[in-house]
Short mmCIF file of C-alpha atoms and ligand atoms in Angstrom, two decimals:
data_model
loop_
_atom_site.label_atom_id
_atom_site.label_comp_id
_atom_site.label_asym_id
_atom_site.label_seq_id
_atom_site.Cartn_x
_atom_site.Cartn_y
_atom_site.Cartn_z
CA MET A 15 -10.95 40.61 11.09
CA LEU A 16 -9.92 37.16 9.89
CA HIS A 17 -9.52 38.01 6.27
CA ASN A 18 -7.92 41.06 4.66
CA PRO A 19 -8.33 41.45 0.89
CA MET A 20 -4.74 42.54 0.27
CA ARG A 21 -2.45 41.11 2.98
CA PHE A 22 -2.98 37.59 4.19
CA ALA A 23 -1.47 36.22 7.41
CA HIS A 24 -1.15 32.65 8.73
CA PHE A 25 -4.17 31.13 10.42
CA ILE A 26 -3.14 29.65 13.78
CA ASP A 27 -5.35 28.97 16.80
CA ASN A 28 -8.32 30.61 15.01
CA GLU A 29 -6.36 33.89 14.75
CA THR A 30 -4.55 35.66 11.93
CA VAL A 31 -0.87 35.59 12.78
CA PRO A 32 1.87 37.52 10.93
CA ALA A 33 5.01 35.70 9.80
CA ASP A 34 7.58 35.03 12.49
CA GLY A 35 10.28 36.58 10.31
CA GLY A 36 8.03 39.49 9.29
CA GLU A 37 8.48 38.71 5.58
CA SER A 38 5.83 38.33 2.92
CA LEU A 39 5.56 36.84 -0.57
CA PRO A 40 3.83 38.38 -3.59
CA VAL A 41 0.73 36.69 -5.03
CA VAL A 42 0.51 36.91 -8.82
CA ASP A 43 -2.68 36.81 -10.89
CA PRO A 44 -1.87 34.31 -13.69
CA SER A 45 -4.38 35.98 -16.01
CA THR A 46 -2.47 39.28 -15.96
CA GLY A 47 0.95 38.51 -14.48
CA ALA A 48 0.35 41.31 -11.94
CA VAL A 49 0.84 41.11 -8.16
CA PHE A 50 -2.49 41.57 -6.37
CA ALA A 51 -1.87 40.41 -2.79
CA GLN A 52 0.79 39.44 -0.27
CA ILE A 53 0.96 36.32 1.88
CA ALA A 54 3.05 35.62 4.98
CA ARG A 55 6.38 33.90 4.33
CA GLY A 56 6.29 31.09 6.87
CA THR A 57 9.37 29.94 8.74
CA ALA A 58 10.25 26.95 10.92
CA GLY A 59 9.19 29.17 13.85
CA ASP A 60 5.69 29.56 12.40
CA ILE A 61 5.45 25.80 11.87
CA ASP A 62 6.50 25.27 15.51
CA ARG A 63 3.78 27.59 16.67
CA ALA A 64 1.12 25.91 14.51
CA VAL A 65 2.15 22.42 15.64
CA ALA A 66 2.01 23.52 19.30
CA ALA A 67 -1.49 24.97 18.75
CA ALA A 68 -2.63 21.75 17.09
CA ARG A 69 -1.15 19.60 19.87
CA ALA A 70 -2.90 21.69 22.54
CA ALA A 71 -6.22 21.38 20.68
CA TYR A 72 -5.74 17.63 20.27
CA ARG A 73 -5.05 17.21 23.98
CA GLY A 74 -7.77 19.70 24.89
CA PRO A 75 -11.19 20.81 23.64
CA TRP A 76 -10.94 19.38 20.12
CA GLY A 77 -9.65 15.97 21.25
CA ARG A 78 -12.47 15.66 23.77
CA LEU A 79 -15.28 16.10 21.24
CA SER A 80 -17.27 13.00 20.35
CA ALA A 81 -17.23 11.74 16.77
CA THR A 82 -20.84 12.90 16.40
CA GLU A 83 -19.91 16.42 17.51
CA ARG A 84 -17.00 16.49 15.08
CA GLY A 85 -19.39 15.45 12.34
CA ARG A 86 -21.83 18.23 13.25
CA LEU A 87 -19.06 20.82 13.08
CA LEU A 88 -17.98 19.59 9.65
CA ARG A 89 -21.59 19.74 8.52
CA ARG A 90 -21.88 23.37 9.66
CA TRP A 91 -18.60 24.15 7.90
CA ALA A 92 -19.97 22.55 4.71
CA ASP A 93 -23.00 24.83 4.87
CA ALA A 94 -20.83 27.92 5.43
CA VAL A 95 -18.60 27.01 2.47
CA GLU A 96 -21.64 26.53 0.25
CA ALA A 97 -23.08 29.87 1.36
CA HIS A 98 -19.74 31.56 0.47
CA ALA A 99 -19.08 29.54 -2.68
CA ASP A 100 -19.00 32.61 -4.95
CA GLU A 101 -16.51 34.46 -2.77
CA LEU A 102 -14.27 31.38 -2.44
CA ALA A 103 -14.47 30.78 -6.19
CA GLN A 104 -13.54 34.37 -6.95
CA LEU A 105 -10.48 34.15 -4.70
CA GLU A 106 -9.30 30.84 -6.12
CA SER A 107 -9.97 31.87 -9.70
CA GLN A 108 -7.82 35.00 -9.39
CA ASP A 109 -5.15 33.13 -7.42
CA THR A 110 -4.77 30.15 -9.80
CA GLY A 111 -6.13 31.44 -13.11
CA LYS A 112 -8.80 28.76 -13.35
CA PRO A 113 -12.02 29.82 -15.10
CA LEU A 114 -14.68 30.98 -12.67
CA LYS A 115 -17.06 28.10 -13.41
CA GLN A 116 -14.32 25.58 -12.54
CA ALA A 117 -13.47 27.47 -9.34
CA ARG A 118 -17.14 27.48 -8.37
CA ALA A 119 -17.35 23.72 -8.98
CA ASP A 120 -14.29 23.34 -6.73
CA ALA A 121 -15.93 25.38 -3.94
CA ILE A 122 -19.00 23.15 -4.14
CA ALA A 123 -16.72 20.08 -4.07
CA LEU A 124 -15.08 21.48 -0.93
CA ALA A 125 -18.48 21.70 0.75
CA ARG A 126 -19.29 18.19 -0.47
CA TYR A 127 -16.07 16.78 1.08
CA PHE A 128 -17.02 18.27 4.45
CA GLU A 129 -20.57 16.96 4.05
CA PHE A 130 -19.33 13.45 3.21
CA TYR A 131 -16.86 13.31 6.11
CA ALA A 132 -19.41 14.88 8.47
CA GLY A 133 -21.63 11.89 7.83
CA ALA A 134 -18.76 9.41 8.08
CA ALA A 135 -17.25 10.72 11.35
CA ASP A 136 -19.32 8.56 13.70
CA LYS A 137 -19.43 5.51 11.44
CA LEU A 138 -15.75 4.67 11.70
CA HIS A 139 -15.31 1.80 14.13
CA GLY A 140 -13.17 -1.19 14.97
CA GLN A 141 -13.95 -4.90 15.11
CA THR A 142 -14.05 -7.77 17.54
CA ILE A 143 -11.87 -10.69 16.51
CA PRO A 144 -12.58 -14.36 17.35
CA TYR A 145 -9.60 -15.63 19.38
CA GLN A 146 -8.72 -18.27 21.96
CA ASP A 147 -11.19 -19.30 24.61
CA GLY A 148 -11.15 -16.86 27.53
CA TYR A 149 -10.19 -13.83 25.44
CA THR A 150 -12.02 -10.95 23.88
CA VAL A 151 -10.02 -9.11 21.24
CA LEU A 152 -11.05 -5.84 19.72
CA THR A 153 -9.58 -3.17 17.49
CA ILE A 154 -9.88 0.56 18.03
CA ARG A 155 -9.34 3.16 15.31
CA GLU A 156 -7.51 6.12 16.82
CA PRO A 157 -6.47 9.42 15.23
CA HIS A 158 -2.75 9.84 14.60
CA GLY A 159 -2.71 13.09 16.58
CA VAL A 160 -1.37 16.10 14.69
CA THR A 161 -1.45 15.67 10.91
CA GLY A 162 0.48 17.72 8.35
CA HIS A 163 -1.03 18.51 4.95
CA ILE A 164 1.05 19.83 2.06
CA VAL A 165 -1.32 21.05 -0.63
CA PRO A 166 -0.45 21.96 -4.25
CA TRP A 167 -1.77 24.85 -6.31
CA ASN A 168 -3.82 23.06 -8.97
CA TYR A 169 -6.94 22.27 -6.91
CA PRO A 170 -6.33 23.95 -3.55
CA MET A 171 -9.91 23.73 -2.31
CA GLN A 172 -10.54 20.17 -3.47
CA ILE A 173 -7.27 18.78 -2.14
CA PHE A 174 -7.61 20.65 1.15
CA GLY A 175 -11.19 19.32 1.45
CA ARG A 176 -10.38 15.68 0.84
CA SER A 177 -7.40 15.69 3.17
CA VAL A 178 -8.40 17.99 6.03
CA GLY A 179 -12.05 16.85 5.93
CA ALA A 180 -11.04 13.22 6.48
CA ALA A 181 -8.32 14.05 9.03
CA LEU A 182 -10.65 16.17 11.18
CA ALA A 183 -13.50 13.65 10.93
CA ALA A 184 -11.11 11.01 12.28
CA GLY A 185 -10.22 13.31 15.21
CA ASN A 186 -6.81 14.66 14.21
CA ALA A 187 -5.72 18.29 14.59
CA CYS A 188 -4.26 19.68 11.35
CA VAL A 189 -1.41 21.89 10.20
CA VAL A 190 -1.70 22.83 6.53
CA LYS A 191 0.99 24.25 4.22
CA PRO A 192 -0.71 25.39 1.01
CA ALA A 193 1.27 26.05 -2.16
CA GLU A 194 2.84 29.51 -2.33
CA ASP A 195 0.93 30.04 -5.60
CA ALA A 196 -2.52 29.38 -4.18
CA CYS A 197 -3.53 29.84 -0.55
CA LEU A 198 -6.17 32.54 -0.47
CA SER A 199 -9.28 30.37 -0.72
CA LEU A 200 -7.95 28.09 2.04
CA LEU A 201 -7.30 30.98 4.43
CA ARG A 202 -10.86 32.16 3.83
CA ALA A 203 -12.26 28.63 4.29
CA ALA A 204 -10.36 28.39 7.61
CA SER A 205 -11.93 31.62 8.84
CA LEU A 206 -15.34 30.11 7.99
CA ALA A 207 -14.45 27.06 10.12
CA ALA A 208 -13.73 29.37 13.06
CA SER A 209 -17.02 31.18 12.49
CA VAL A 210 -19.03 27.94 12.80
CA GLY A 211 -17.29 26.99 16.05
CA LEU A 212 -14.31 24.79 15.18
CA PRO A 213 -12.23 24.82 18.40
CA ALA A 214 -9.05 26.91 18.19
CA GLY A 215 -6.01 24.90 17.10
CA ALA A 216 -7.93 22.08 15.39
CA LEU A 217 -6.98 23.62 12.02
CA ASN A 218 -3.94 25.79 11.36
CA ILE A 219 -2.57 27.13 8.08
CA VAL A 220 0.98 28.32 7.58
CA THR A 221 1.71 29.87 4.18
CA GLY A 222 5.14 30.08 2.60
CA LEU A 223 7.67 28.42 0.36
CA GLY A 224 8.01 24.67 -0.06
CA PRO A 225 11.69 24.33 0.84
CA GLU A 226 11.15 26.55 3.93
CA ALA A 227 7.73 26.11 5.54
CA GLY A 228 6.95 22.84 3.72
CA GLN A 229 10.24 21.21 4.56
CA ALA A 230 9.97 22.40 8.19
CA LEU A 231 6.54 20.76 8.41
CA ALA A 232 7.77 17.45 6.96
CA GLU A 233 10.74 17.41 9.37
CA HIS A 234 8.82 18.45 12.46
CA PRO A 235 8.93 15.75 15.17
CA GLY A 236 5.52 16.90 16.43
CA ILE A 237 3.80 15.80 13.21
CA ASP A 238 2.30 12.31 13.40
CA HIS A 239 1.19 11.83 9.77
CA ILE A 240 1.75 13.74 6.53
CA SER A 241 -0.38 13.81 3.44
CA PHE A 242 1.35 15.28 0.43
CA THR A 243 0.07 16.01 -3.08
CA GLY A 244 2.54 17.33 -5.61
CA SER A 245 5.48 16.29 -7.75
CA THR A 246 7.22 12.92 -7.53
CA GLU A 247 10.55 14.57 -6.65
CA THR A 248 9.19 16.70 -3.81
CA GLY A 249 7.12 13.75 -2.60
CA LYS A 250 10.31 11.71 -2.23
CA ARG A 251 11.92 14.56 -0.29
CA VAL A 252 8.92 14.77 2.04
CA ALA A 253 8.89 10.99 2.60
CA ILE A 254 12.60 11.02 3.46
CA ALA A 255 12.17 13.90 5.91
CA ALA A 256 9.17 12.17 7.51
CA ALA A 257 11.07 8.88 7.81
CA GLN A 258 13.61 10.60 10.09
CA HIS A 259 10.92 10.85 12.75
CA HIS A 260 8.98 7.65 11.89
CA CYS A 261 6.08 9.58 10.47
CA PRO A 262 3.71 7.76 8.08
CA VAL A 263 3.07 9.46 4.74
CA THR A 264 0.38 9.44 2.07
CA LEU A 265 1.71 10.55 -1.31
CA GLU A 266 -0.37 11.53 -4.35
CA LEU A 267 2.11 12.37 -7.08
CA GLY A 268 0.39 12.85 -10.38
CA GLY A 269 0.42 10.69 -13.47
CA LYS A 270 0.47 10.13 -17.20
CA SER A 271 -2.97 8.63 -17.39
CA PRO A 272 -4.09 6.77 -20.54
CA GLN A 273 -7.50 6.40 -22.13
CA LEU A 274 -7.89 3.45 -24.52
CA VAL A 275 -10.48 3.68 -27.28
CA PHE A 276 -11.40 0.45 -29.06
CA ALA A 277 -13.08 0.32 -32.45
CA ASP A 278 -16.37 -0.85 -30.88
CA ALA A 279 -16.55 2.15 -28.51
CA ASP A 280 -19.31 4.74 -28.43
CA VAL A 281 -17.07 7.42 -29.93
CA ASP A 282 -19.72 10.14 -29.68
CA ALA A 283 -19.80 9.64 -25.92
CA ALA A 284 -16.02 9.35 -25.64
CA LEU A 285 -15.04 12.45 -27.65
CA PRO A 286 -16.06 15.25 -25.25
CA VAL A 287 -14.67 13.28 -22.34
CA LEU A 288 -11.31 12.73 -24.06
CA VAL A 289 -11.03 16.46 -24.69
CA ASN A 290 -12.21 17.61 -21.27
CA ALA A 291 -9.88 15.21 -19.46
CA ILE A 292 -6.87 17.08 -20.81
CA ILE A 293 -8.10 20.69 -20.98
CA GLN A 294 -9.78 20.87 -17.57
CA ASN A 295 -7.80 23.27 -15.37
CA CYS A 296 -5.51 23.87 -18.37
CA GLY A 297 -4.18 20.30 -18.07
CA GLN A 298 -2.95 20.92 -14.53
CA THR A 299 -4.83 17.97 -13.08
CA CYS A 300 -3.08 15.01 -11.45
CA SER A 301 -5.53 12.65 -13.12
CA ALA A 302 -5.49 14.45 -16.49
CA GLY A 303 -6.09 12.02 -19.38
CA SER A 304 -2.88 13.05 -21.11
CA ARG A 305 -2.50 10.00 -23.37
CA VAL A 306 -5.07 8.55 -25.77
CA LEU A 307 -4.55 5.15 -27.37
CA VAL A 308 -6.77 4.33 -30.35
CA GLU A 309 -7.41 1.04 -32.16
CA ARG A 310 -6.15 1.26 -35.74
CA ALA A 311 -9.57 0.80 -37.44
CA ILE A 312 -10.78 4.15 -36.03
CA TYR A 313 -7.45 5.96 -35.60
CA GLU A 314 -7.65 8.44 -38.49
CA PRO A 315 -11.37 9.31 -38.14
CA LEU A 316 -11.04 9.77 -34.37
CA LEU A 317 -7.95 11.95 -34.80
CA ASP A 318 -9.85 14.11 -37.30
CA ARG A 319 -12.71 14.60 -34.87
CA LEU A 320 -10.32 15.38 -32.00
CA ALA A 321 -8.51 17.89 -34.21
CA GLU A 322 -11.75 19.65 -35.06
CA ARG A 323 -12.54 20.04 -31.37
CA PHE A 324 -9.03 21.18 -30.41
CA ALA A 325 -9.04 23.84 -33.12
CA ALA A 326 -12.24 25.31 -31.63
CA LEU A 327 -10.91 25.61 -28.05
CA ARG A 328 -10.11 29.04 -26.62
CA ALA A 329 -7.87 30.08 -23.75
CA GLY A 330 -8.19 33.44 -21.99
CA PRO A 331 -8.45 35.26 -18.66
CA ALA A 332 -10.11 33.35 -15.82
CA SER A 333 -12.87 35.96 -15.61
CA MET A 334 -13.89 35.30 -19.25
CA ASP A 335 -14.81 31.72 -18.31
CA LEU A 336 -13.58 30.17 -21.57
CA ASP A 337 -12.51 26.58 -22.20
CA LEU A 338 -9.14 27.22 -20.57
CA GLY A 339 -7.61 29.83 -18.29
CA PRO A 340 -3.88 30.53 -18.09
CA LEU A 341 -1.32 28.16 -16.54
CA VAL A 342 -0.57 28.91 -12.90
CA ASN A 343 2.80 30.64 -13.24
CA ARG A 344 5.77 31.40 -15.47
CA LYS A 345 7.61 28.25 -14.34
CA GLN A 346 4.73 26.03 -15.41
CA GLN A 347 4.44 27.87 -18.73
CA GLN A 348 8.16 27.38 -19.39
CA ARG A 349 7.80 23.68 -18.53
CA VAL A 350 5.06 23.24 -21.14
CA TRP A 351 7.09 25.17 -23.74
CA ASP A 352 10.08 22.88 -23.07
CA PHE A 353 7.97 19.79 -23.73
CA LEU A 354 6.58 21.31 -26.91
CA SER A 355 9.97 22.26 -28.27
CA ASP A 356 11.19 18.70 -27.55
CA ALA A 357 8.17 17.43 -29.52
CA GLN A 358 9.12 19.64 -32.43
CA ALA A 359 12.78 18.61 -32.24
CA GLY A 360 11.74 14.94 -32.14
CA GLY A 361 9.53 15.32 -35.24
CA VAL A 362 6.29 14.54 -33.37
CA PRO A 363 3.44 15.60 -35.70
CA LEU A 364 1.27 18.49 -34.47
CA MET A 365 -2.32 17.60 -35.38
CA ALA A 366 -4.15 20.70 -34.15
CA GLN A 367 -4.11 23.49 -31.63
CA GLY A 368 -6.59 25.91 -30.11
CA GLU A 369 -6.22 29.66 -29.77
CA ILE A 370 -5.43 32.25 -27.14
CA VAL A 371 -8.04 35.01 -27.38
CA GLU A 372 -6.82 38.36 -28.66
CA ASP A 373 -7.63 40.37 -25.55
CA ALA A 374 -5.70 38.02 -23.22
CA PRO A 375 -3.09 40.21 -21.44
CA ALA A 376 0.39 39.64 -22.89
CA GLU A 377 1.86 39.14 -19.39
CA GLY A 378 -0.55 36.28 -18.55
CA PHE A 379 0.67 32.66 -18.58
CA TYR A 380 -1.42 31.38 -21.48
CA GLN A 381 -1.00 28.19 -23.45
CA ALA A 382 -3.24 27.08 -26.30
CA PRO A 383 -4.28 23.40 -26.14
CA VAL A 384 -2.18 21.15 -28.37
CA LEU A 385 -2.97 17.79 -30.02
CA LEU A 386 0.02 15.61 -30.98
CA ARG A 387 -0.28 12.37 -32.96
CA ASP A 388 1.96 9.28 -33.38
CA VAL A 389 3.87 10.15 -30.21
CA PRO A 390 6.60 7.51 -29.82
CA ALA A 391 6.44 5.53 -26.57
CA SER A 392 10.07 6.41 -25.93
CA HIS A 393 9.45 10.19 -26.13
CA ARG A 394 9.23 12.15 -22.89
CA LEU A 395 5.86 13.43 -24.06
CA TRP A 396 4.59 9.88 -23.76
CA GLN A 397 6.43 9.15 -20.52
CA ASP A 398 6.47 12.31 -18.38
CA GLU A 399 3.82 14.50 -16.84
CA VAL A 400 3.55 17.79 -18.78
CA PHE A 401 0.89 19.34 -16.52
CA GLY A 402 -0.43 21.44 -19.37
CA PRO A 403 -3.10 21.12 -22.11
CA VAL A 404 -1.08 18.79 -24.33
CA LEU A 405 -2.66 15.52 -25.52
CA ALA A 406 -0.43 12.73 -26.86
CA VAL A 407 -2.16 10.20 -29.16
CA GLN A 408 -0.89 6.84 -30.42
CA VAL A 409 -2.34 3.89 -32.36
CA PHE A 410 -2.52 0.21 -31.34
CA ASP A 411 -3.38 -3.04 -33.12
CA ASP A 412 -4.49 -5.44 -30.40
CA GLU A 413 -5.21 -5.76 -26.68
CA ASP A 414 -1.68 -6.83 -25.75
CA GLU A 415 -0.12 -3.84 -27.45
CA ALA A 416 -2.70 -1.49 -25.93
CA LEU A 417 -2.00 -2.81 -22.45
CA ALA A 418 1.77 -2.63 -22.85
CA LEU A 419 1.53 0.98 -24.05
CA ALA A 420 -0.92 1.97 -21.31
CA ASN A 421 1.12 0.42 -18.49
CA GLY A 422 4.46 1.40 -19.98
CA THR A 423 5.22 4.54 -17.96
CA ALA A 424 6.55 5.12 -14.44
CA TYR A 425 3.10 6.33 -13.32
CA GLY A 426 -0.15 4.60 -12.41
CA LEU A 427 -2.85 6.96 -11.16
CA VAL A 428 -5.94 6.70 -13.40
CA ALA A 429 -6.83 4.89 -16.62
CA GLY A 430 -9.88 4.77 -18.85
CA VAL A 431 -11.10 2.18 -21.33
CA TRP A 432 -13.80 2.73 -23.94
CA THR A 433 -15.35 -0.46 -25.36
CA ARG A 434 -18.73 -2.18 -25.57
CA ASP A 435 -17.17 -5.64 -25.08
CA GLY A 436 -17.94 -6.76 -21.53
CA GLY A 437 -15.12 -9.29 -21.32
CA ARG A 438 -12.62 -6.70 -22.48
CA GLN A 439 -13.94 -4.19 -19.95
CA MET A 440 -13.16 -6.64 -17.15
CA ARG A 441 -9.77 -7.68 -18.58
CA PHE A 442 -8.64 -4.08 -18.69
CA ALA A 443 -10.14 -3.20 -15.32
CA ARG A 444 -7.97 -6.00 -13.92
CA ARG A 445 -4.80 -5.50 -15.93
CA LEU A 446 -4.40 -1.75 -16.06
CA HIS A 447 -1.83 -0.89 -13.44
CA SER A 448 -3.35 2.15 -11.77
CA GLY A 449 -5.25 3.28 -8.70
CA GLN A 450 -8.51 3.96 -10.54
CA VAL A 451 -9.93 2.53 -13.76
CA PHE A 452 -12.93 4.07 -15.49
CA VAL A 453 -14.92 2.07 -18.04
CA ASN A 454 -16.83 4.08 -20.67
CA ASN A 455 -16.30 7.26 -18.66
CA TYR A 456 -13.39 9.12 -17.16
CA GLY A 457 -13.60 10.69 -13.74
CA ALA A 458 -10.74 13.19 -14.09
CA GLY A 459 -10.30 13.06 -10.32
CA GLY A 460 -13.96 13.75 -9.50
CA GLY A 461 -15.94 11.65 -7.06
CA VAL A 462 -15.68 12.62 -3.40
CA GLU A 463 -16.79 9.11 -2.43
CA LEU A 464 -14.26 7.24 -4.57
CA PRO A 465 -10.92 6.15 -3.07
CA PHE A 466 -8.15 7.86 -5.00
CA GLY A 467 -4.39 7.38 -5.19
CA GLY A 468 -1.74 5.70 -7.25
CA VAL A 469 0.78 2.95 -7.72
CA LYS A 470 4.45 3.27 -8.76
CA ALA A 471 5.61 6.89 -9.18
CA SER A 472 2.03 8.12 -8.67
CA GLY A 473 2.43 7.49 -4.95
CA TYR A 474 0.85 5.37 -2.24
CA GLY A 475 -1.97 5.53 0.26
CA ARG A 476 -5.52 6.52 -0.59
CA GLU A 477 -7.36 9.80 -0.22
CA LYS A 478 -11.10 10.40 -0.65
CA GLY A 479 -14.05 8.19 0.15
CA PHE A 480 -14.29 6.17 3.34
CA GLU A 481 -10.89 4.65 2.65
CA ALA A 482 -9.15 7.93 3.54
CA LEU A 483 -10.39 7.61 7.10
CA TYR A 484 -8.32 4.45 7.52
CA GLY A 485 -5.24 6.39 6.43
CA PHE A 486 -5.91 9.14 8.95
CA THR A 487 -6.22 6.66 11.82
CA THR A 488 -3.99 4.06 13.39
CA LEU A 489 -5.32 0.70 14.52
CA LYS A 490 -4.88 -0.49 18.11
CA THR A 491 -5.50 -4.15 18.99
CA VAL A 492 -6.72 -4.79 22.53
CA ALA A 493 -6.62 -8.41 23.82
CA ILE A 494 -8.50 -8.96 27.08
CA ARG A 495 -7.97 -12.23 28.95
CA HIS A 496 -10.98 -12.73 31.16
CA GLY A 497 -10.98 -16.50 31.60
O1 TXE B 508 5.44 20.95 -7.30
P1 TXE B 508 5.93 20.67 -5.83
P2 TXE B 508 5.61 22.24 -8.26
C1 TXE B 508 3.67 18.20 -10.62
C2 TXE B 508 3.45 18.76 -12.02
C3 TXE B 508 4.18 20.06 -11.95
C4 TXE B 508 5.37 19.69 -11.10
C5 TXE B 508 6.08 20.83 -10.42
O2 TXE B 508 4.02 17.90 -12.97
O3 TXE B 508 4.57 20.51 -13.23
O4 TXE B 508 4.83 18.82 -10.12
O5 TXE B 508 5.17 21.62 -9.65
C6 TXE B 508 5.48 22.08 -1.51
N1 TXE B 508 9.24 20.15 1.39
N2 TXE B 508 2.54 18.46 -9.73
O6 TXE B 508 7.03 22.67 -8.32
O7 TXE B 508 7.29 21.21 -5.59
C7 TXE B 508 5.06 23.28 -2.33
O8 TXE B 508 5.19 24.47 -1.56
C8 TXE B 508 7.92 20.20 1.62
C9 TXE B 508 1.55 17.42 -9.65
O9 TXE B 508 4.65 23.28 -7.85
O10 TXE B 508 5.75 19.21 -5.60
C10 TXE B 508 3.61 22.93 -2.64
O11 TXE B 508 2.80 23.21 -1.52
N3 TXE B 508 7.04 20.74 0.75
C11 TXE B 508 0.54 17.67 -8.62
C12 TXE B 508 3.67 21.41 -2.86
O12 TXE B 508 4.87 20.99 -2.18
C13 TXE B 508 7.53 21.25 -0.39
C14 TXE B 508 0.24 19.01 -8.16
C15 TXE B 508 3.76 20.95 -4.31
O13 TXE B 508 4.91 21.51 -4.92
C16 TXE B 508 8.90 21.21 -0.69
C17 TXE B 508 1.33 19.95 -8.32
C18 TXE B 508 9.77 20.63 0.26
N4 TXE B 508 11.08 20.56 0.07
C19 TXE B 508 2.41 19.67 -9.11
N5 TXE B 508 9.10 21.79 -1.91
C20 TXE B 508 -0.55 16.66 -8.44
N6 TXE B 508 -0.22 15.45 -8.00
O14 TXE B 508 -1.70 16.98 -8.65
C21 TXE B 508 7.88 22.15 -2.37
N7 TXE B 508 6.93 21.85 -1.44
#
């Protein structure tokens, strides 16, 4: 059997494989704080084995498939994921604490990634380039070979889908290291891939700790490209390890994304979006809209309306499907508490907060959503990623000040601007320093088709959309002199 409800092994060569060192790690349910499963604790030996399986697949049956056949396999995988969406959602919801409806949306997004890349697989092609007389010059897009994928715990299915879907469509064989906090849905999705006929070795998953299995993957000389999503610090470590063996890297490292609301904005449309952008997944979203900047003329009334909404929000167990589930683990909960005590120490005014429902287990990692106003630009709550349901709000007087505040952090992943003024929409679309800009909406990371990634400390390279396929290929130029 490929999937055991209590003990989960690695997935290598379409088989379940126990850890090389025989050790396992506990899996904790964030809603209760209780251990409910065990995963294999991967070692460098397990990574070796997975890389060898991927290399053999790349040189063998998987590498010989046409782009159209790869696309058909991804399409069948998409259908299998959709058919098992409830089961995948259940696993991911218990594993991460996200409310069931969010987990179900993520399972559907996983299927959608495979569907998108299934269609794109045989539409990725090179060019012919006009050159000197007597030459024909063409470019060929080739897979890197064996790609490594280090996936975080906040959106395991979505991040796996965008990265592995594109890598496989482009013809690579993959080795995935999910986060130790959230691997169950990915192991199940891999077994579905095997069941629809994905050749053995094309996709391998090694579970385990970041500094062990993750580091071994980043350092492995048999890895030809790494895509990493996670913290800025770990991203740097991965890039340094990859540089030792000349391995290209795509880094998606989170953000401190602003939304700017001008006095002429449609505030009724903006309000639910402003709230959802910070509470979705309990604020543990790389593209969370964690800062809101408001033009002075509507500052107080908008704050009042935000406060009313925050006060009505409820956090509770994932299975209750409330506005928020728990945070993923104790470490993340402590991180949010540290930010909040700094806010208190710095005299940042608390405008409103939601509630944790009474029957939420005391050992769960809950955090009520918090609204803070007049947050100084110098405060770490304005500058650093909290990765929790904490919204920082500040006022501005004119476009220049709004832009300086919005761009004035180390990050640059996503930004939103709310205004009816067409000229201003374009000015901000151009001048906001970030990988995505939303005008009169805020994507919060959604949009399978939309290239996604950051500037500055938010990383480099692009995932999602057609653009990701360029990242998962290398370009060869062929110059033919024929006279
Ligand atoms: O991240 P890590 P953590 C941010 C967020 C959060 C903070 C810390 O602010 O509060 O990071 O979270 C693997 N070599 N984001 O500690 O360490 C690890 O096993 C190779 C933003 O969980 O970056 C996991 O699979 N891999 C973010 C992945 O890296 C290593 C999502 C992410 O873990 C490794 C998550 C190593 N030495 C956190 N050490 C986003 N951009 O959405 C760890 N890992």
